[in-house]
Amino acid sequence: MTKRAYKERFYPTPEQAELLAQSFGCVRFVWNNTLAYRTEAYQQRGESISHSAAEKRLVALKVEYPWLKDVSSVILQQALRDQKAAFDNYFNVQIKARYPRFKRKDGRQSIRLTRAAFRYRDSE
């Protein structure tokens, strides 16, 4: 299977810009909350949180924070997959990556969508 990435530039409408900002914020919240949970679990109890446990915890986060339901669940799951990859790189001695960092609001914002997450249509 060939992986492809597309880099596009677009100029969102005010409604689209608001949805993008909300999506970036939700992804950042899930990343930071999960990273803090994993770090605290390891430091206090010596417990390693698996990726599947983190994904199950996402359901609880959506109940606790209902505004997470306003954005696509795909981007939240992708954030957890990205975090898993960051931890895999950290524990790989050949890569020598740093411990995953918390995301900041003023940093580079990004989200990842899968093919099933959206539909492309011509401008109307």
mmCIF file of C-alpha atoms in Angstrom:
data_model
loop_
_atom_site.group_PDB
_atom_site.id
_atom_site.type_symbol
_atom_site.label_atom_id
_atom_site.label_comp_id
_atom_site.label_asym_id
_atom_site.label_seq_id
_atom_site.Cartn_x
_atom_site.Cartn_y
_atom_site.Cartn_z
ATOM 1 C CA MET A 1 0.000 0.000 0.000
ATOM 2 C CA THR A 2 1.374 3.364 -1.000
ATOM 3 C CA LYS A 3 1.086 6.201 1.468
ATOM 4 C CA ARG A 4 0.391 9.638 0.107
ATOM 5 C CA ALA A 5 0.394 13.045 1.678
ATOM 6 C CA TYR A 6 -1.053 16.170 0.179
ATOM 7 C CA LYS A 7 -0.174 19.657 1.255
ATOM 8 C CA GLU A 8 -2.841 22.143 0.319
ATOM 9 C CA ARG A 9 -3.305 25.850 0.911
ATOM 10 C CA PHE A 10 -6.791 27.178 1.362
ATOM 11 C CA TYR A 11 -8.466 30.262 2.687
ATOM 12 C CA PRO A 12 -11.222 29.247 5.097
ATOM 13 C CA THR A 13 -14.436 31.112 5.610
ATOM 14 C CA PRO A 14 -14.977 32.485 9.125
ATOM 15 C CA GLU A 15 -17.105 29.425 10.009
ATOM 16 C CA GLN A 16 -14.443 27.053 8.710
ATOM 17 C CA ALA A 17 -11.727 28.968 10.573
ATOM 18 C CA GLU A 18 -13.706 28.616 13.784
ATOM 19 C CA LEU A 19 -14.142 24.865 13.256
ATOM 20 C CA LEU A 20 -10.428 24.482 12.503
ATOM 21 C CA ALA A 21 -9.480 26.412 15.642
ATOM 22 C CA GLN A 22 -11.845 24.241 17.684
ATOM 23 C CA SER A 23 -10.374 21.092 16.120
ATOM 24 C CA PHE A 24 -6.808 22.201 16.849
ATOM 25 C CA GLY A 25 -7.761 22.978 20.444
ATOM 26 C CA CYS A 26 -9.472 19.620 20.991
ATOM 27 C CA VAL A 27 -6.538 17.682 19.547
ATOM 28 C CA ARG A 28 -4.102 19.673 21.683
ATOM 29 C CA PHE A 29 -6.243 19.035 24.784
ATOM 30 C CA VAL A 30 -6.436 15.271 24.149
ATOM 31 C CA TRP A 31 -2.679 15.076 23.485
ATOM 32 C CA ASN A 32 -1.722 17.068 26.589
ATOM 33 C CA ASN A 33 -4.261 15.366 28.851
ATOM 34 C CA THR A 34 -3.173 11.892 27.755
ATOM 35 C CA LEU A 35 0.528 12.760 27.985
ATOM 36 C CA ALA A 36 0.025 14.069 31.531
ATOM 37 C CA TYR A 37 -1.957 10.937 32.443
ATOM 38 C CA ARG A 38 0.737 8.627 31.068
ATOM 39 C CA THR A 39 3.572 10.566 32.686
ATOM 40 C CA GLU A 40 1.832 10.705 36.059
ATOM 41 C CA ALA A 41 0.960 6.983 35.950
ATOM 42 C CA TYR A 42 4.586 6.098 35.317
ATOM 43 C CA GLN A 43 6.101 8.497 37.854
ATOM 44 C CA GLN A 44 3.705 7.700 40.688
ATOM 45 C CA ARG A 45 2.913 4.018 40.148
ATOM 46 C CA GLY A 46 5.518 2.805 37.664
ATOM 47 C CA GLU A 47 2.639 1.888 35.357
ATOM 48 C CA SER A 48 2.910 2.010 31.573
ATOM 49 C CA ILE A 49 -0.315 3.024 29.801
ATOM 50 C CA SER A 50 -0.930 1.122 26.576
ATOM 51 C CA HIS A 51 -2.310 2.664 23.411
ATOM 52 C CA SER A 52 -5.546 0.676 23.713
ATOM 53 C CA ALA A 53 -6.007 1.921 27.295
ATOM 54 C CA ALA A 54 -5.467 5.487 26.100
ATOM 55 C CA GLU A 55 -8.094 5.024 23.369
ATOM 56 C CA LYS A 56 -10.570 3.602 25.885
ATOM 57 C CA ARG A 57 -9.875 6.617 28.098
ATOM 58 C CA LEU A 58 -10.829 8.878 25.183
ATOM 59 C CA VAL A 59 -14.426 7.708 25.574
ATOM 60 C CA ALA A 60 -14.364 8.777 29.233
ATOM 61 C CA LEU A 61 -12.830 12.128 28.263
ATOM 62 C CA LYS A 62 -15.699 12.747 25.842
ATOM 63 C CA VAL A 63 -18.193 12.117 28.639
ATOM 64 C CA GLU A 64 -16.308 14.416 31.020
ATOM 65 C CA TYR A 65 -15.742 17.114 28.399
ATOM 66 C CA PRO A 66 -18.793 17.135 26.071
ATOM 67 C CA TRP A 67 -17.265 19.759 23.772
ATOM 68 C CA LEU A 68 -14.893 17.053 22.476
ATOM 69 C CA LYS A 69 -17.912 15.573 20.683
ATOM 70 C CA ASP A 70 -18.205 18.717 18.525
ATOM 71 C CA VAL A 71 -15.233 17.702 16.364
ATOM 72 C CA SER A 72 -14.508 14.587 14.333
ATOM 73 C CA SER A 73 -13.486 11.624 16.465
ATOM 74 C CA VAL A 74 -10.994 10.650 13.758
ATOM 75 C CA ILE A 75 -8.677 13.554 14.551
ATOM 76 C CA LEU A 76 -8.722 12.715 18.260
ATOM 77 C CA GLN A 77 -7.857 9.079 17.547
ATOM 78 C CA GLN A 78 -5.094 10.178 15.176
ATOM 79 C CA ALA A 79 -3.635 12.356 17.947
ATOM 80 C CA LEU A 80 -3.416 9.272 20.165
ATOM 81 C CA ARG A 81 -1.797 7.293 17.333
ATOM 82 C CA ASP A 82 0.729 10.092 16.862
ATOM 83 C CA GLN A 83 1.462 9.993 20.576
ATOM 84 C CA LYS A 84 1.960 6.225 20.398
ATOM 85 C CA ALA A 85 4.446 6.755 17.562
ATOM 86 C CA ALA A 86 6.235 9.416 19.626
ATOM 87 C CA PHE A 87 6.583 6.995 22.549
ATOM 88 C CA ASP A 88 7.688 4.179 20.221
ATOM 89 C CA ASN A 89 10.408 6.481 18.866
ATOM 90 C CA TYR A 90 11.410 7.493 22.395
ATOM 91 C CA PHE A 91 11.895 3.884 23.480
ATOM 92 C CA ASN A 92 13.717 2.897 20.267
ATOM 93 C CA VAL A 93 17.453 3.119 21.070
ATOM 94 C CA GLN A 94 18.381 3.482 17.403
ATOM 95 C CA ILE A 95 16.283 6.614 16.887
ATOM 96 C CA LYS A 96 17.249 8.414 20.144
ATOM 97 C CA ALA A 97 14.148 10.613 20.162
ATOM 98 C CA ARG A 98 13.228 12.886 23.053
ATOM 99 C CA TYR A 99 10.372 12.286 25.458
ATOM 100 C CA PRO A 100 7.098 13.546 23.899
ATOM 101 C CA ARG A 101 6.398 17.187 24.674
ATOM 102 C CA PHE A 102 3.226 19.017 25.553
ATOM 103 C CA LYS A 103 1.596 20.932 22.708
ATOM 104 C CA ARG A 104 1.319 24.705 22.928
ATOM 105 C CA LYS A 105 -1.340 26.978 21.536
ATOM 106 C CA ASP A 106 1.201 29.268 19.895
ATOM 107 C CA GLY A 107 3.088 26.405 18.250
ATOM 108 C CA ARG A 108 2.504 24.792 14.875
ATOM 109 C CA GLN A 109 -1.063 23.516 14.680
ATOM 110 C CA SER A 110 -1.946 20.426 12.719
ATOM 111 C CA ILE A 111 -4.510 17.657 12.508
ATOM 112 C CA ARG A 112 -4.482 14.439 10.534
ATOM 113 C CA LEU A 113 -7.488 13.053 8.754
ATOM 114 C CA THR A 114 -7.915 9.644 7.227
ATOM 115 C CA ARG A 115 -9.585 9.111 3.893
ATOM 116 C CA ALA A 116 -12.819 8.140 5.658
ATOM 117 C CA ALA A 117 -12.852 11.337 7.718
ATOM 118 C CA PHE A 118 -13.969 13.731 5.004
ATOM 119 C CA ARG A 119 -15.332 14.016 1.516
ATOM 120 C CA TYR A 120 -13.949 16.311 -1.134
ATOM 121 C CA ARG A 121 -16.461 18.196 -3.210
ATOM 122 C CA ASP A 122 -16.211 20.972 -5.719
ATOM 123 C CA SER A 123 -16.908 24.480 -4.531
ATOM 124 C CA GLU A 124 -20.557 25.324 -4.798
#
